[in-house]
PDB file of C-alpha atoms in Angstrom:
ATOM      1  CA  UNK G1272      28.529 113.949-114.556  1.00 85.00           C
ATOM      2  CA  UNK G1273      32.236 114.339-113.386  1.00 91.00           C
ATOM      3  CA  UNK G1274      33.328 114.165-116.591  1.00 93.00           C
ATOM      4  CA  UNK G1275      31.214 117.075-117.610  1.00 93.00           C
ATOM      5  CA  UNK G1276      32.478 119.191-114.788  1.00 93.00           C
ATOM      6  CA  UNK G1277      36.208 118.295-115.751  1.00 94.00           C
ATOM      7  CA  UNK G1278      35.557 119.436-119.363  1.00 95.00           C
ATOM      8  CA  UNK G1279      33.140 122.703-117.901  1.00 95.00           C
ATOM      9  CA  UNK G1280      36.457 123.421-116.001  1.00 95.00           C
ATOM     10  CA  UNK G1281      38.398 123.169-118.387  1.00 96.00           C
ATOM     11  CA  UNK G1282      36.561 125.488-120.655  1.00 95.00           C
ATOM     12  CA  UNK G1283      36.580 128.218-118.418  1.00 95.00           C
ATOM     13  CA  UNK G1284      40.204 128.102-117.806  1.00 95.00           C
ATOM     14  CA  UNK G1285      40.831 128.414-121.770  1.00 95.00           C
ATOM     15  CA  UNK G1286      38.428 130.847-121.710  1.00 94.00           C
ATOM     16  CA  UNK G1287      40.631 132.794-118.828  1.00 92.00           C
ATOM     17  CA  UNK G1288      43.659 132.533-121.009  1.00 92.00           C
ATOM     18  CA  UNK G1289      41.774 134.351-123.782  1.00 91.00           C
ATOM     19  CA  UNK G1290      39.818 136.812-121.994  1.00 91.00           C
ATOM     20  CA  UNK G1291      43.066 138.281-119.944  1.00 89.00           C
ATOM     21  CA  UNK G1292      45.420 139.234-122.698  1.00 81.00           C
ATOM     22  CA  UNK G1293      42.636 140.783-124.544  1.00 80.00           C
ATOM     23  CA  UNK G1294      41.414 142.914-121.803  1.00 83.00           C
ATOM     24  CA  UNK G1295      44.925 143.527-120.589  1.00 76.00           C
ATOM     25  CA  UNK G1296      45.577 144.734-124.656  1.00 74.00           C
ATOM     26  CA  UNK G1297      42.057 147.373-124.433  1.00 76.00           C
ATOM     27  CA  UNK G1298      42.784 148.919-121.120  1.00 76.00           C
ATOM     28  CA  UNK G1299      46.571 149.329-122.304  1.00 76.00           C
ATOM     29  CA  UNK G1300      48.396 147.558-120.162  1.00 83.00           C
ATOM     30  CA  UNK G1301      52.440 148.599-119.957  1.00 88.00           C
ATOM     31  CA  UNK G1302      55.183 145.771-122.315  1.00 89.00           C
ATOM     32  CA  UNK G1303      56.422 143.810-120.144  1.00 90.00           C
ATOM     33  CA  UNK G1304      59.225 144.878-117.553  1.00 92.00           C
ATOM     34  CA  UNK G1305      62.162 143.032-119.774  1.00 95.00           C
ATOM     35  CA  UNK G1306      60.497 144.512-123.079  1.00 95.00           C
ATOM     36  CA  UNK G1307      60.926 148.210-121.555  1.00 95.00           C
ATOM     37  CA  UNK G1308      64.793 147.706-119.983  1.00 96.00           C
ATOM     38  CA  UNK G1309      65.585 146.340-123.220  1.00 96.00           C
ATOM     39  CA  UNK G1310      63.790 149.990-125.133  1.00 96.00           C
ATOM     40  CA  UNK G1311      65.887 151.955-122.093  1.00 96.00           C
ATOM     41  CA  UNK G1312      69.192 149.957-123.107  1.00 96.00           C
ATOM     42  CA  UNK G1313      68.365 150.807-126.959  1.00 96.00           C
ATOM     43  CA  UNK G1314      67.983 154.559-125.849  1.00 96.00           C
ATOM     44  CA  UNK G1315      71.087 154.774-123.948  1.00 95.00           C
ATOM     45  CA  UNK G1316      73.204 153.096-126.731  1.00 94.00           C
ATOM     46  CA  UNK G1317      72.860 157.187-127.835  1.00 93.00           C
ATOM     47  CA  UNK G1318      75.840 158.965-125.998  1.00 92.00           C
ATOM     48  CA  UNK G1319      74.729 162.332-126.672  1.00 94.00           C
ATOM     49  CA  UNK G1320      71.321 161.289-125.032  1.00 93.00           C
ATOM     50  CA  UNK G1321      70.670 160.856-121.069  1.00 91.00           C
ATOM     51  CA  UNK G1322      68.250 159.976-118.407  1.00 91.00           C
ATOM     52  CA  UNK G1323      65.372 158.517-120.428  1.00 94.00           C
ATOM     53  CA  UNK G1324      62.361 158.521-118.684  1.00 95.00           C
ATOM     54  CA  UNK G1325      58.832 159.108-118.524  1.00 95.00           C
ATOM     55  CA  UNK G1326      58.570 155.606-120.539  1.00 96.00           C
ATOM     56  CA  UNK G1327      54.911 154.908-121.626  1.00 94.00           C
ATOM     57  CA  UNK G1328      54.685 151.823-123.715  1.00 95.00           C
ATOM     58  CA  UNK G1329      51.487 149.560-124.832  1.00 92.00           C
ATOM     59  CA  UNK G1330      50.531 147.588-127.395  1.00 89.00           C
ATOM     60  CA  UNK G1331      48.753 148.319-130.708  1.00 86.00           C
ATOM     61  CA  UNK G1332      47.497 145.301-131.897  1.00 81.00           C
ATOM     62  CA  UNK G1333      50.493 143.229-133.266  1.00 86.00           C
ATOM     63  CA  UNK G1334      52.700 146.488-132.765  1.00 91.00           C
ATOM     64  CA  UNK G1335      54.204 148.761-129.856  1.00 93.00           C
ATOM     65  CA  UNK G1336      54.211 152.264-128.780  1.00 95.00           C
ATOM     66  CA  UNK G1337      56.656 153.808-127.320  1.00 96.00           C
ATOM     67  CA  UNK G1338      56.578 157.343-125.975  1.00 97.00           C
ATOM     68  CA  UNK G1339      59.694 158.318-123.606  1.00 97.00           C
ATOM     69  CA  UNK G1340      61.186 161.771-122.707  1.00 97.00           C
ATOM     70  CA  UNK G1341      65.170 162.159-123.292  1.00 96.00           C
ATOM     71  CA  UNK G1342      67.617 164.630-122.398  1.00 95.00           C
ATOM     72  CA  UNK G1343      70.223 166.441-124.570  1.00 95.00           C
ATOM     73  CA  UNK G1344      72.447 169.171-124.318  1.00 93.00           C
ATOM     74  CA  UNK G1345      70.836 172.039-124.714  1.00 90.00           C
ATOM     75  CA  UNK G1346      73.419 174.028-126.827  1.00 92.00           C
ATOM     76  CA  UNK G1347      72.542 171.170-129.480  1.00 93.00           C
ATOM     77  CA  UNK G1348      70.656 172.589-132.900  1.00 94.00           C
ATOM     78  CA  UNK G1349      67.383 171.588-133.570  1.00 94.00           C
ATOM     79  CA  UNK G1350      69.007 169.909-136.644  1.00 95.00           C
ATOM     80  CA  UNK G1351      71.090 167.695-134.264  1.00 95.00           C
ATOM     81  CA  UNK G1352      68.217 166.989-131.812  1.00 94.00           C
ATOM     82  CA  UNK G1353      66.347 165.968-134.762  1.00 95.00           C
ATOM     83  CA  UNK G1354      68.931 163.357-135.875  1.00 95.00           C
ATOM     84  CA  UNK G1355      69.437 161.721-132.897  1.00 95.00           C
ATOM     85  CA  UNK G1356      65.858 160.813-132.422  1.00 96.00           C
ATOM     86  CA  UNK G1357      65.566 159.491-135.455  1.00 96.00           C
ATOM     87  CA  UNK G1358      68.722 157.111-134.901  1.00 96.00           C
ATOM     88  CA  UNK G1359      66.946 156.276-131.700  1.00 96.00           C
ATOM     89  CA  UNK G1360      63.080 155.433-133.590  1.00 96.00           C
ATOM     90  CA  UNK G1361      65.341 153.591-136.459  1.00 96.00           C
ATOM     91  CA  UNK G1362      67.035 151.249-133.895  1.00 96.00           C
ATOM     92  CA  UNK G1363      63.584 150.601-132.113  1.00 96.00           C
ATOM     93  CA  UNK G1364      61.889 150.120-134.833  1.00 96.00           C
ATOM     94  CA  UNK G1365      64.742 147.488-136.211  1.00 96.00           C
ATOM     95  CA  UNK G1366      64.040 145.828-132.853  1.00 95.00           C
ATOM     96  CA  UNK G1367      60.630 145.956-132.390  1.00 95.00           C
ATOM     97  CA  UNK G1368      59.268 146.145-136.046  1.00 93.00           C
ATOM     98  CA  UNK G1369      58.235 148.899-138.799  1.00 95.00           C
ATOM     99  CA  UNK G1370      55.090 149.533-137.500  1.00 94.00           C
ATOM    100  CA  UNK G1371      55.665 150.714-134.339  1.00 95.00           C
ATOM    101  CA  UNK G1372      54.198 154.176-132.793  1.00 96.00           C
ATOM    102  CA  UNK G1373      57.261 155.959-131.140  1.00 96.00           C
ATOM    103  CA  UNK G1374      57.248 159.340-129.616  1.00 96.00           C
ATOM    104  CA  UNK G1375      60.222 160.858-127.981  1.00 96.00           C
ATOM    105  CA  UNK G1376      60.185 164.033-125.976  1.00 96.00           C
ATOM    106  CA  UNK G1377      63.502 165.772-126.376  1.00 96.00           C
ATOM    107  CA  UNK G1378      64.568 168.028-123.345  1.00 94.00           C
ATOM    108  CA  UNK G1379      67.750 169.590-121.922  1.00 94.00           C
ATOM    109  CA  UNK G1380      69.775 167.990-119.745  1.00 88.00           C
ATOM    110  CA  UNK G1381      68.870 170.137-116.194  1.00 78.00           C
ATOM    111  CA  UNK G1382      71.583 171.773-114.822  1.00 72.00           C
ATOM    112  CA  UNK G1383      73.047 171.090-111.479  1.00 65.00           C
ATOM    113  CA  UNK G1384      72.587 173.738-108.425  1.00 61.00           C
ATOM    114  CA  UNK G1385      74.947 174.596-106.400  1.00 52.00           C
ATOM    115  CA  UNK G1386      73.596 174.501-102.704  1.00 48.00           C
TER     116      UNK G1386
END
C-alpha cells in the first residue's frame, strides 16, 4: 500500500509538470522576463528607434509573438519607417526563428513641454 501511494504521488506530480505549461501556453501567458529584455535589447540595437514599449509577447505553439510599440522621428518617410521595422522583425526573427508573429507599432517620438 505505501508503495502505491509513492507511485500515485508521483503520477500526479508528472501530471502537474504537464498540465501547467499547457494551460500557461492557452491562456497566453507573457515569454519569460529574460526572453522579453533580450527582444527590448534587439529593438534598441536600432538607433533611429526609441522607447519600445507596450511589449506583448506569447507563445504560438513552437513559435513567438511579438507585438511592441516604437518611437521614431516623426519627420521620417513612411519609406524609412518602413525599413527600419523590417530590420527590427529580420533580427527577431534570426533570434527567435522564421515563424514568428511580430507586430510593431511605429509612433513619433513625443515632444518635450516646456513647463
Amino acid at each position: 500500500p505505501i508503495a502505491a501511494v509513492v507511485v500515485s504521488i508521483l503520477i500526479v506530480k508528472v501530471a502537474f509538470q504537464l498540465v501547467i505549461p499547457a494551460i500557461n501556453d492557452l491562456l497566453e501567458k507573457s515569454l519569460p522576463g529574460e526572453i522579453e529584455d533580450e527582444i527590448l535589447s534587439i529593438i534598441n540595437e536600432t538607433p533611429e528607434v526609441k522607447n519600445p514599449h507596450n511589449l506583448c509577447t506569447r507563445r504560438i505553439g513552437n513559435d513567438f509573438a511579438i507585438e511592441v510599440h516604437i518611437r521614431v522621428d516623426g519627420q521620417i518617410t513612411v519609406s524609412r519607417a518602413h525599413e527600419l521595422t523590417k530590420e527590427i522583425e529580420n533580427k527577431l526573427r534570426l533570434n527567435f526563428g522564421p515563424a514568428t508573429h511580430i507586430v510593431l507599432h511605429v509612433e513619433p517620438i513625443k515632444e518635450k513641454k516646456d513647463e
